[in-house]
PDB file of C-alpha atoms in Angstrom:
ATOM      1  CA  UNK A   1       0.000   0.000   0.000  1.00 54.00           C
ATOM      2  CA  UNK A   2       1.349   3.472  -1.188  1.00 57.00           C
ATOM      3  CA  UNK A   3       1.983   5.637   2.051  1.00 58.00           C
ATOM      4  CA  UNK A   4      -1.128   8.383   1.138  1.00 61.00           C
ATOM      5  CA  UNK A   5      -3.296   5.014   0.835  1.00 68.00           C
ATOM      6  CA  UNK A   6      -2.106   3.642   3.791  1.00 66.00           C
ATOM      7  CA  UNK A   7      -2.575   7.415   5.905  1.00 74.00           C
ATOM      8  CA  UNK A   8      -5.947   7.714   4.634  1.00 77.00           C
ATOM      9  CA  UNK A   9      -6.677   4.000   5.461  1.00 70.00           C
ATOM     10  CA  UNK A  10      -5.328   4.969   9.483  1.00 69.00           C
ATOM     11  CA  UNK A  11      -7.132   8.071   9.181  1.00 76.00           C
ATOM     12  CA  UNK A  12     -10.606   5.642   8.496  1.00 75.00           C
ATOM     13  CA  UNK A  13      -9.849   3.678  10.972  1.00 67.00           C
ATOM     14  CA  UNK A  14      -9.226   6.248  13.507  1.00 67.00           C
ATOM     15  CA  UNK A  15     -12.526   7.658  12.492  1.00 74.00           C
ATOM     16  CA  UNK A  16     -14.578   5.062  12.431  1.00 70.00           C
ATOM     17  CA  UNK A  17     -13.186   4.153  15.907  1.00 67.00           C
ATOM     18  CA  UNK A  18     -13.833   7.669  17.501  1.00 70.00           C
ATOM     19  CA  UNK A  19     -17.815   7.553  18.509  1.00 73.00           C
ATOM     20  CA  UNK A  20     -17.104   4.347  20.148  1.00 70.00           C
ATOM     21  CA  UNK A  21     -13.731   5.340  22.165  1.00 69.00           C
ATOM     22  CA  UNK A  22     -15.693   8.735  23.325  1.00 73.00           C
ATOM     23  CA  UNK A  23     -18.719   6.736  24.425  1.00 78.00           C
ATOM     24  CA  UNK A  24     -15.901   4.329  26.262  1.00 73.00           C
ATOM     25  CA  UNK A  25     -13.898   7.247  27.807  1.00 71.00           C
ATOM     26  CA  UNK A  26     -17.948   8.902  29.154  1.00 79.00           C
ATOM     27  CA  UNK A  27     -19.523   5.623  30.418  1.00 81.00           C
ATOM     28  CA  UNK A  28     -15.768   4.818  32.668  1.00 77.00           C
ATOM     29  CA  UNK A  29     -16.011   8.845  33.920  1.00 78.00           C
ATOM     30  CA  UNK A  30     -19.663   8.406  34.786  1.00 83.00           C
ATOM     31  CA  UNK A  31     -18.533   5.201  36.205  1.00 81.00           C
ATOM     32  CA  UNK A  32     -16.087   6.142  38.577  1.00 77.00           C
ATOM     33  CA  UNK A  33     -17.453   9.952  39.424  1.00 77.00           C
ATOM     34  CA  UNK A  34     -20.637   7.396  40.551  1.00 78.00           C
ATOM     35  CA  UNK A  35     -18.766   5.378  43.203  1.00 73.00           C
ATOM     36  CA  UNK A  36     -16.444   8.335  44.246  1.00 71.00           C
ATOM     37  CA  UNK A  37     -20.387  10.649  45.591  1.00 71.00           C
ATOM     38  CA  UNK A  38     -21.701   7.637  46.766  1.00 67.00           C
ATOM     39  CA  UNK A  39     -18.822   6.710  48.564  1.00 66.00           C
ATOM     40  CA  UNK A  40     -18.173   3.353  47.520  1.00 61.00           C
ATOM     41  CA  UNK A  41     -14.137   3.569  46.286  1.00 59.00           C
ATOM     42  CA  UNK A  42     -12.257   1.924  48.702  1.00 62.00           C
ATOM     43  CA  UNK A  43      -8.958   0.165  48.147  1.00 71.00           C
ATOM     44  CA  UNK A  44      -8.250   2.275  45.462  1.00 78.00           C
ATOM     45  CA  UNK A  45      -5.162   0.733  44.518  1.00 84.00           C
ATOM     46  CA  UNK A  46      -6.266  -2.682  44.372  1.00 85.00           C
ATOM     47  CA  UNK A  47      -8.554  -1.629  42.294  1.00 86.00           C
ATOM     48  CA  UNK A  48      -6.541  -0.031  39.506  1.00 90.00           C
ATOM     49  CA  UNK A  49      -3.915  -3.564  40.257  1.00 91.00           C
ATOM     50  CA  UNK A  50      -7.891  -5.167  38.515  1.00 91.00           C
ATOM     51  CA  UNK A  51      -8.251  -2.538  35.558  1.00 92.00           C
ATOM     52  CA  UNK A  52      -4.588  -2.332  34.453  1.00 93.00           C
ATOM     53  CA  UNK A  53      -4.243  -5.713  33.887  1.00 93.00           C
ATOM     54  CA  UNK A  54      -7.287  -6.375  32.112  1.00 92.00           C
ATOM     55  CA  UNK A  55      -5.919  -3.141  29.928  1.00 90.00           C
ATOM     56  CA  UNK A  56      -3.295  -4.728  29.196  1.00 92.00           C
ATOM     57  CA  UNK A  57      -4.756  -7.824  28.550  1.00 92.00           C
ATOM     58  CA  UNK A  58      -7.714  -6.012  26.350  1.00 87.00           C
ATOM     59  CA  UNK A  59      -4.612  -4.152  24.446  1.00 86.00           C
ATOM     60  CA  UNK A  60      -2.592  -7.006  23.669  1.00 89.00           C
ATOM     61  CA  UNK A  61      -5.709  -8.926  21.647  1.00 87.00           C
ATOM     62  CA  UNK A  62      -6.224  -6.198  19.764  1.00 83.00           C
ATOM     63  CA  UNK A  63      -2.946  -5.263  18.978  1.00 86.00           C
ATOM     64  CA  UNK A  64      -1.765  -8.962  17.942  1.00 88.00           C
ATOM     65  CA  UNK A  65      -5.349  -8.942  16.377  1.00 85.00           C
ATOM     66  CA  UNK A  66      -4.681  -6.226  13.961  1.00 82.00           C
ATOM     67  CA  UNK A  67      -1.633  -7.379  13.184  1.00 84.00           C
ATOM     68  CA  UNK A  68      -2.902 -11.369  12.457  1.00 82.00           C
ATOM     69  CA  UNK A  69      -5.603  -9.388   9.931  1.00 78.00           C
ATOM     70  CA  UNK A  70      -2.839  -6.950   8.777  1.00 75.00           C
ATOM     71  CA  UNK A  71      -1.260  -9.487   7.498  1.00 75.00           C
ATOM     72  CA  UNK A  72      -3.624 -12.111   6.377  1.00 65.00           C
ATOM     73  CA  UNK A  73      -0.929 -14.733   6.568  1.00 61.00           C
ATOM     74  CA  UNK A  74      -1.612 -18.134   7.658  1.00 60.00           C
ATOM     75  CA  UNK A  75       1.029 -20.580   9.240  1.00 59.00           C
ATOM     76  CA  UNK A  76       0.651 -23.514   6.970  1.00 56.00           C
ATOM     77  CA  UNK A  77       2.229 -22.090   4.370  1.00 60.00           C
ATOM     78  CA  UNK A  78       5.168 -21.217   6.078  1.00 64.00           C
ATOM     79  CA  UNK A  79       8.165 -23.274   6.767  1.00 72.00           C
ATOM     80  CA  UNK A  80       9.151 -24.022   9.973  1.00 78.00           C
ATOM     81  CA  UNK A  81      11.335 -21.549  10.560  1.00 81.00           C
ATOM     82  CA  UNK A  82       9.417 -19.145   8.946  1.00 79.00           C
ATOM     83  CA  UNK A  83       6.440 -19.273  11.095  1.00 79.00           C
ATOM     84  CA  UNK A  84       9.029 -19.262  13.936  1.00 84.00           C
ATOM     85  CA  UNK A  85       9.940 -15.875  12.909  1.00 84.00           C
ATOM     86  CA  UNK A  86       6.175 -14.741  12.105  1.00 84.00           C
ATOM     87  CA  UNK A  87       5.154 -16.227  15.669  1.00 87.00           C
ATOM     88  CA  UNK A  88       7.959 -13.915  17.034  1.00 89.00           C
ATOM     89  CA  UNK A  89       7.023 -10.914  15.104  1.00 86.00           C
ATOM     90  CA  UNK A  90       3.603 -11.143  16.505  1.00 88.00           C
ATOM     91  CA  UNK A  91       4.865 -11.933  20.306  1.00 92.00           C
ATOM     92  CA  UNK A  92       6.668  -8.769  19.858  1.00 92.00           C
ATOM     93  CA  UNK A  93       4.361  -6.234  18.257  1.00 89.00           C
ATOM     94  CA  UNK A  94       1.810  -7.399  20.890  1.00 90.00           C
ATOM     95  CA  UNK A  95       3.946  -7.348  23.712  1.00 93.00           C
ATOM     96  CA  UNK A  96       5.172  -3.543  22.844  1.00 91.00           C
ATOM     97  CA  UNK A  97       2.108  -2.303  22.173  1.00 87.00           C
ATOM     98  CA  UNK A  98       0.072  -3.409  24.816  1.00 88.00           C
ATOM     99  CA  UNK A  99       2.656  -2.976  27.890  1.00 91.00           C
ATOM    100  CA  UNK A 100       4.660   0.321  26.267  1.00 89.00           C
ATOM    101  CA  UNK A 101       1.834   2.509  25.195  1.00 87.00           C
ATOM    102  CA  UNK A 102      -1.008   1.186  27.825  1.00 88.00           C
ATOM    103  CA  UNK A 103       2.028   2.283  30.532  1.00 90.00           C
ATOM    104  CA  UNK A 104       1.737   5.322  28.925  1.00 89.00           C
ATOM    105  CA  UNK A 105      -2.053   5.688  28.697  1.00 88.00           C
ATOM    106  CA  UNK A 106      -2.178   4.198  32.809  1.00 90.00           C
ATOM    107  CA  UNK A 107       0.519   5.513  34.242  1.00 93.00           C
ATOM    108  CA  UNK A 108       2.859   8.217  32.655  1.00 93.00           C
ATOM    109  CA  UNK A 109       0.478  10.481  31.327  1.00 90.00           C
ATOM    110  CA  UNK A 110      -1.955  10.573  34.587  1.00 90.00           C
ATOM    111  CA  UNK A 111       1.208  11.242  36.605  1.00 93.00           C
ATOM    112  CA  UNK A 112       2.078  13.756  34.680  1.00 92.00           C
ATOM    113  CA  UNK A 113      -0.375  15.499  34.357  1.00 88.00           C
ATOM    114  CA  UNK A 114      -1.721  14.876  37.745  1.00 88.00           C
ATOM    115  CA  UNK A 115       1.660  16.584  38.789  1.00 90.00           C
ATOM    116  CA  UNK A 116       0.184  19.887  36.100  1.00 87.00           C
ATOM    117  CA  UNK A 117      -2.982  20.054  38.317  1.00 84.00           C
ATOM    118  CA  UNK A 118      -1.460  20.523  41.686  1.00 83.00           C
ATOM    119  CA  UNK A 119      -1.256  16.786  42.779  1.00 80.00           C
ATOM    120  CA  UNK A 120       1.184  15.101  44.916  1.00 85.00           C
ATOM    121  CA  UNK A 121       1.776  12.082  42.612  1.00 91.00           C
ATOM    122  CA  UNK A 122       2.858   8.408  43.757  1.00 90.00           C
ATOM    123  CA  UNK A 123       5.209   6.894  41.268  1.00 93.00           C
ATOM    124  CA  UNK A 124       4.266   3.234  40.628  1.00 92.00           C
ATOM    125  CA  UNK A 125       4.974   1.281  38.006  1.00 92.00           C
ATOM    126  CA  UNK A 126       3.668  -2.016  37.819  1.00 90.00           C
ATOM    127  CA  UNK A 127       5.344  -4.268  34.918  1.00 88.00           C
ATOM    128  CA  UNK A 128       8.905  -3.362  37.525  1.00 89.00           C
ATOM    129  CA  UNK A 129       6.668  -3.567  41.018  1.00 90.00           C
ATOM    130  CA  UNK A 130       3.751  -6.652  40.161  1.00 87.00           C
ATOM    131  CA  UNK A 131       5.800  -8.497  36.944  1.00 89.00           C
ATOM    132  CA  UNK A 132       3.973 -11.406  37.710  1.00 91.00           C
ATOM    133  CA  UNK A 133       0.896  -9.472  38.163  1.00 90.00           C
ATOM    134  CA  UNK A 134       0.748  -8.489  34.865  1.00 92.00           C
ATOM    135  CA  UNK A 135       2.641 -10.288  32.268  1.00 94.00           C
ATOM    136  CA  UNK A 136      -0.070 -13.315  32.516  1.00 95.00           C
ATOM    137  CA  UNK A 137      -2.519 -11.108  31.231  1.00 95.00           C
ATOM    138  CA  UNK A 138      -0.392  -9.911  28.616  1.00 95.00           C
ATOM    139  CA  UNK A 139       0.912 -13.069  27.843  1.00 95.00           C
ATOM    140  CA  UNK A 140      -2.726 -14.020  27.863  1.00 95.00           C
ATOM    141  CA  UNK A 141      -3.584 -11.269  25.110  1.00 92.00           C
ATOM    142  CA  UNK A 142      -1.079 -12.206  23.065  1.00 93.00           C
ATOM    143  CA  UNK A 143      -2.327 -15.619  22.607  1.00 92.00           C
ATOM    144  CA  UNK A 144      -5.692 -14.799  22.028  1.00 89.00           C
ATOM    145  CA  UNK A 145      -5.680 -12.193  19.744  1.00 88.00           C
ATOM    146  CA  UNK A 146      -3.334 -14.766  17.316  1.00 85.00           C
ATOM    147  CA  UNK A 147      -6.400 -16.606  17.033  1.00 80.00           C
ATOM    148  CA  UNK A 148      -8.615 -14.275  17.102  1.00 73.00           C
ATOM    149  CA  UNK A 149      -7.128 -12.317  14.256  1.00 57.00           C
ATOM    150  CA  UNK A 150      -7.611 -15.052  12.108  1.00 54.00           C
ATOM    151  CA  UNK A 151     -10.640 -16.031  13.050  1.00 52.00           C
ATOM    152  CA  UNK A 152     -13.230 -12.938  13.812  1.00 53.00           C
ATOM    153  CA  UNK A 153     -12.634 -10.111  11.672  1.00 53.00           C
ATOM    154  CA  UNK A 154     -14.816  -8.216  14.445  1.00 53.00           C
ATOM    155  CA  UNK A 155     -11.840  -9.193  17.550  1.00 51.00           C
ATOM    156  CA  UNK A 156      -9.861  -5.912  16.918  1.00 52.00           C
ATOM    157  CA  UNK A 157     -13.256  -3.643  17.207  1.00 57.00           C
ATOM    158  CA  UNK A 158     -14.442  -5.530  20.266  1.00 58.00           C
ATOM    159  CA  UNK A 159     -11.351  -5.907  21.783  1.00 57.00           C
ATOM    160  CA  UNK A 160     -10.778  -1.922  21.166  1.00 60.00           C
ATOM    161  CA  UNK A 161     -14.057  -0.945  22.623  1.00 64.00           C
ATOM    162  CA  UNK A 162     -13.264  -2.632  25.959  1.00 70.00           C
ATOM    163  CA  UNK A 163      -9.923  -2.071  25.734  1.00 72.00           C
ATOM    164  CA  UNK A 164     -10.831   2.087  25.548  1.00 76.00           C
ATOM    165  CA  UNK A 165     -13.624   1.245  28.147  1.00 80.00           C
ATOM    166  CA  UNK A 166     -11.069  -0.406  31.117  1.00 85.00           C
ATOM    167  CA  UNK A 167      -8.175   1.831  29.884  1.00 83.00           C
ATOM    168  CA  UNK A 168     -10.603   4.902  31.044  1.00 83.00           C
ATOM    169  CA  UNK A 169     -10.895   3.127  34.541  1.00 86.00           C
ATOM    170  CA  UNK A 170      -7.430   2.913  34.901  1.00 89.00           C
ATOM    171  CA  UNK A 171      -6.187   6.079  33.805  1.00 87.00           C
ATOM    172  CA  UNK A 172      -9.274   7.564  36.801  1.00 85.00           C
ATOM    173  CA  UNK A 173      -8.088   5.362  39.239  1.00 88.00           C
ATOM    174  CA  UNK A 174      -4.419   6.102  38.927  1.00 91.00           C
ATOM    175  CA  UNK A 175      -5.052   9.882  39.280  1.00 87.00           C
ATOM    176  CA  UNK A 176      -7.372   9.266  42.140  1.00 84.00           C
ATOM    177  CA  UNK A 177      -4.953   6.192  43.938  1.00 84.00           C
ATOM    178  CA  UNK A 178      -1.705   7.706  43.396  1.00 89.00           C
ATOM    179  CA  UNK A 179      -2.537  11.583  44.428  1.00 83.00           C
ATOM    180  CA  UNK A 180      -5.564  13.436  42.929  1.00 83.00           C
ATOM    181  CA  UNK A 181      -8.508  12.664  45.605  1.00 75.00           C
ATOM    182  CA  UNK A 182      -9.842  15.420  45.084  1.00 78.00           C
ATOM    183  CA  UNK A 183     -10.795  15.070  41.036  1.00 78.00           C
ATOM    184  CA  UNK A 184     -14.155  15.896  40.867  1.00 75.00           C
ATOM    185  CA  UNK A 185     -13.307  19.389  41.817  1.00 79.00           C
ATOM    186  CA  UNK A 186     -11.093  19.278  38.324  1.00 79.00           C
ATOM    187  CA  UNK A 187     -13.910  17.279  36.541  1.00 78.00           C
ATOM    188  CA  UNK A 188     -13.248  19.358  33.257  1.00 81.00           C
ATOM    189  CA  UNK A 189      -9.451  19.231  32.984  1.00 82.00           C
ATOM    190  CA  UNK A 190      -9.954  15.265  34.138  1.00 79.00           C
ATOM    191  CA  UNK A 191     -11.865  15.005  31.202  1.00 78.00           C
ATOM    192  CA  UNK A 192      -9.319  16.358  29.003  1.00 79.00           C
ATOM    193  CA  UNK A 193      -6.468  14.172  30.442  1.00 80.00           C
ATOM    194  CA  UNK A 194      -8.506  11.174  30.185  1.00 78.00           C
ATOM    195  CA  UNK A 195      -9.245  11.666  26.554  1.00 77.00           C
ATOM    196  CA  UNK A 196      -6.000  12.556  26.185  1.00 77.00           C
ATOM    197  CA  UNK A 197      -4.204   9.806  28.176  1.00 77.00           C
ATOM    198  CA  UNK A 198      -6.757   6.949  27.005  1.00 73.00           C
ATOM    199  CA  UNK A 199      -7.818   7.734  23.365  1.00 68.00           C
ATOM    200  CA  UNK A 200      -4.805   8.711  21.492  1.00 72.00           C
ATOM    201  CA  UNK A 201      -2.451   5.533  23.167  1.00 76.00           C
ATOM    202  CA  UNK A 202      -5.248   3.389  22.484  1.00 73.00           C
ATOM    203  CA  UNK A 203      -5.559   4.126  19.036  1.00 69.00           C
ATOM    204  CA  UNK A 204      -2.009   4.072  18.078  1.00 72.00           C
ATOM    205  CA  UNK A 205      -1.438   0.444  19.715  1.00 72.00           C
ATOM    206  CA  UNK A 206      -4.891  -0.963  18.477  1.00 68.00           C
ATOM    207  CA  UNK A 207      -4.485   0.404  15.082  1.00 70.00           C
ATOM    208  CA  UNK A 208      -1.339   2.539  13.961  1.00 73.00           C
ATOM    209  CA  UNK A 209       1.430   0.498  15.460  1.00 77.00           C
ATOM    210  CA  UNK A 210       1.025  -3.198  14.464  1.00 75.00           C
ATOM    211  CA  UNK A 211       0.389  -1.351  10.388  1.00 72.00           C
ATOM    212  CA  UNK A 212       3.807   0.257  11.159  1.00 74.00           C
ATOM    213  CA  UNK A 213       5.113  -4.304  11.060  1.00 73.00           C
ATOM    214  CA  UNK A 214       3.275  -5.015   7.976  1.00 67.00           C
ATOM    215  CA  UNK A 215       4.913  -2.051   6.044  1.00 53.00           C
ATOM    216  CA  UNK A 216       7.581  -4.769   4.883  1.00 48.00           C
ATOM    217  CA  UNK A 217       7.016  -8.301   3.276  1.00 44.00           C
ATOM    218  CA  UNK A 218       6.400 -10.481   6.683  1.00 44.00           C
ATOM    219  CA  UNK A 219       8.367 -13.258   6.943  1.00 45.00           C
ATOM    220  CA  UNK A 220       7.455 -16.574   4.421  1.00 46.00           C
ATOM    221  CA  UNK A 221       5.537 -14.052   2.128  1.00 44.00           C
TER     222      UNK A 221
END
């Protein structure tokens, strides 16, 4: 694909993903503003330790996903060694995309920008503090969005609307665990950060970054 076919073919897909991620990113605010009036957040951190993990998990099926139907390659026709190399290239784009850029959705930008609004933000990072909290899930992911990619041509959108869905949970409950109690007096600028933090990451590991492994010939083609 010529590179102004494949940028309009991202921008489509970006598109056609947007209602969906802003309905996501709404329904987890309403979610969590919910619990925090009535009360009902406790063990805040144990909580996000549920909805980062099931990001990740969410992430990696629909990143391996898009790549499997990127692709459209199918491991009988490859020699051994070949599909050795394909299995590994899809391990890899899965495992990068899911853990670097849902980190970054989870963790770095809600610090950050946490820190911009005045609150005294925890570092924690959780692939170097839980490893074995986390890399099941992702591990997890990786596995079934192979299959799934070959399989359901509707895995990457379902996988992408949950995976925008929990992402928005986790990006609210690291501001809220790790320093800003007090959100809902920020409610608008938490709005922007959690649009920000959940559905530009989201989109480029879903959708832009496995296209950015099929640019080249994969391996056996």
């Amino acid at each position: 694909m010529p590179p102004q076919g494949r940028l309009k073919w991202i921008l489509n897909e970006l598109l056609h993903h947007l209602p969906f991620s802003i309905i996501s990113a709404i329904a987890g605010i309403a979610i969590i503003a919910g619990l925090t009036m009535a009360e009902k957040v406790h063990h805040l951190v144990n909580i996000f330790h549920l909805f980062h993990p099931t990001h990740l998990l969410l992430s990696a099926v629909a990143t391996t996903a898009m790549f499997r139907r990127l692709s459209s390659q199918k491991l009988s026709s490859f020699s051994t060694l070949h599909a050795i190399r394909y299995t590994f290239y899809a391990t890899f784009v899965g495992f990068t995309g899911s853990v670097v850029l849902c980190s970054l959705s989870d963790i770095v930008l809600p610090y950050l920008c946490g820190n911009l609004l005045g609150g005294k933000m925890d570092w924690h990072f959780c692939l170097s503090e839980h490893s074995m909290l986390v890399l099941p899930f992702v591990l997890l992911g990786i596995l079934l969005g192979f299959w799934s990619g070959v399989y359901s041509r509707y895995s990457t959108f379902l996988s992408h609307s949950g995976h925008v869905l929990v992402s928005t949970m986790a990006t609210l409950l690291y501001l809220i665990a790790f320093g800003m109690s007090d959100w809902l007096s920020n409610i608008g600028m938490v709005l922007l950060i959690t649009v920000f933090s959940v559905l530009i990451p989201c989109c480029l590991s879903d959708i832009v970054y496995p296209m950015l492994f099929v640019r080249r010939k994969t391996p056996g083609s």
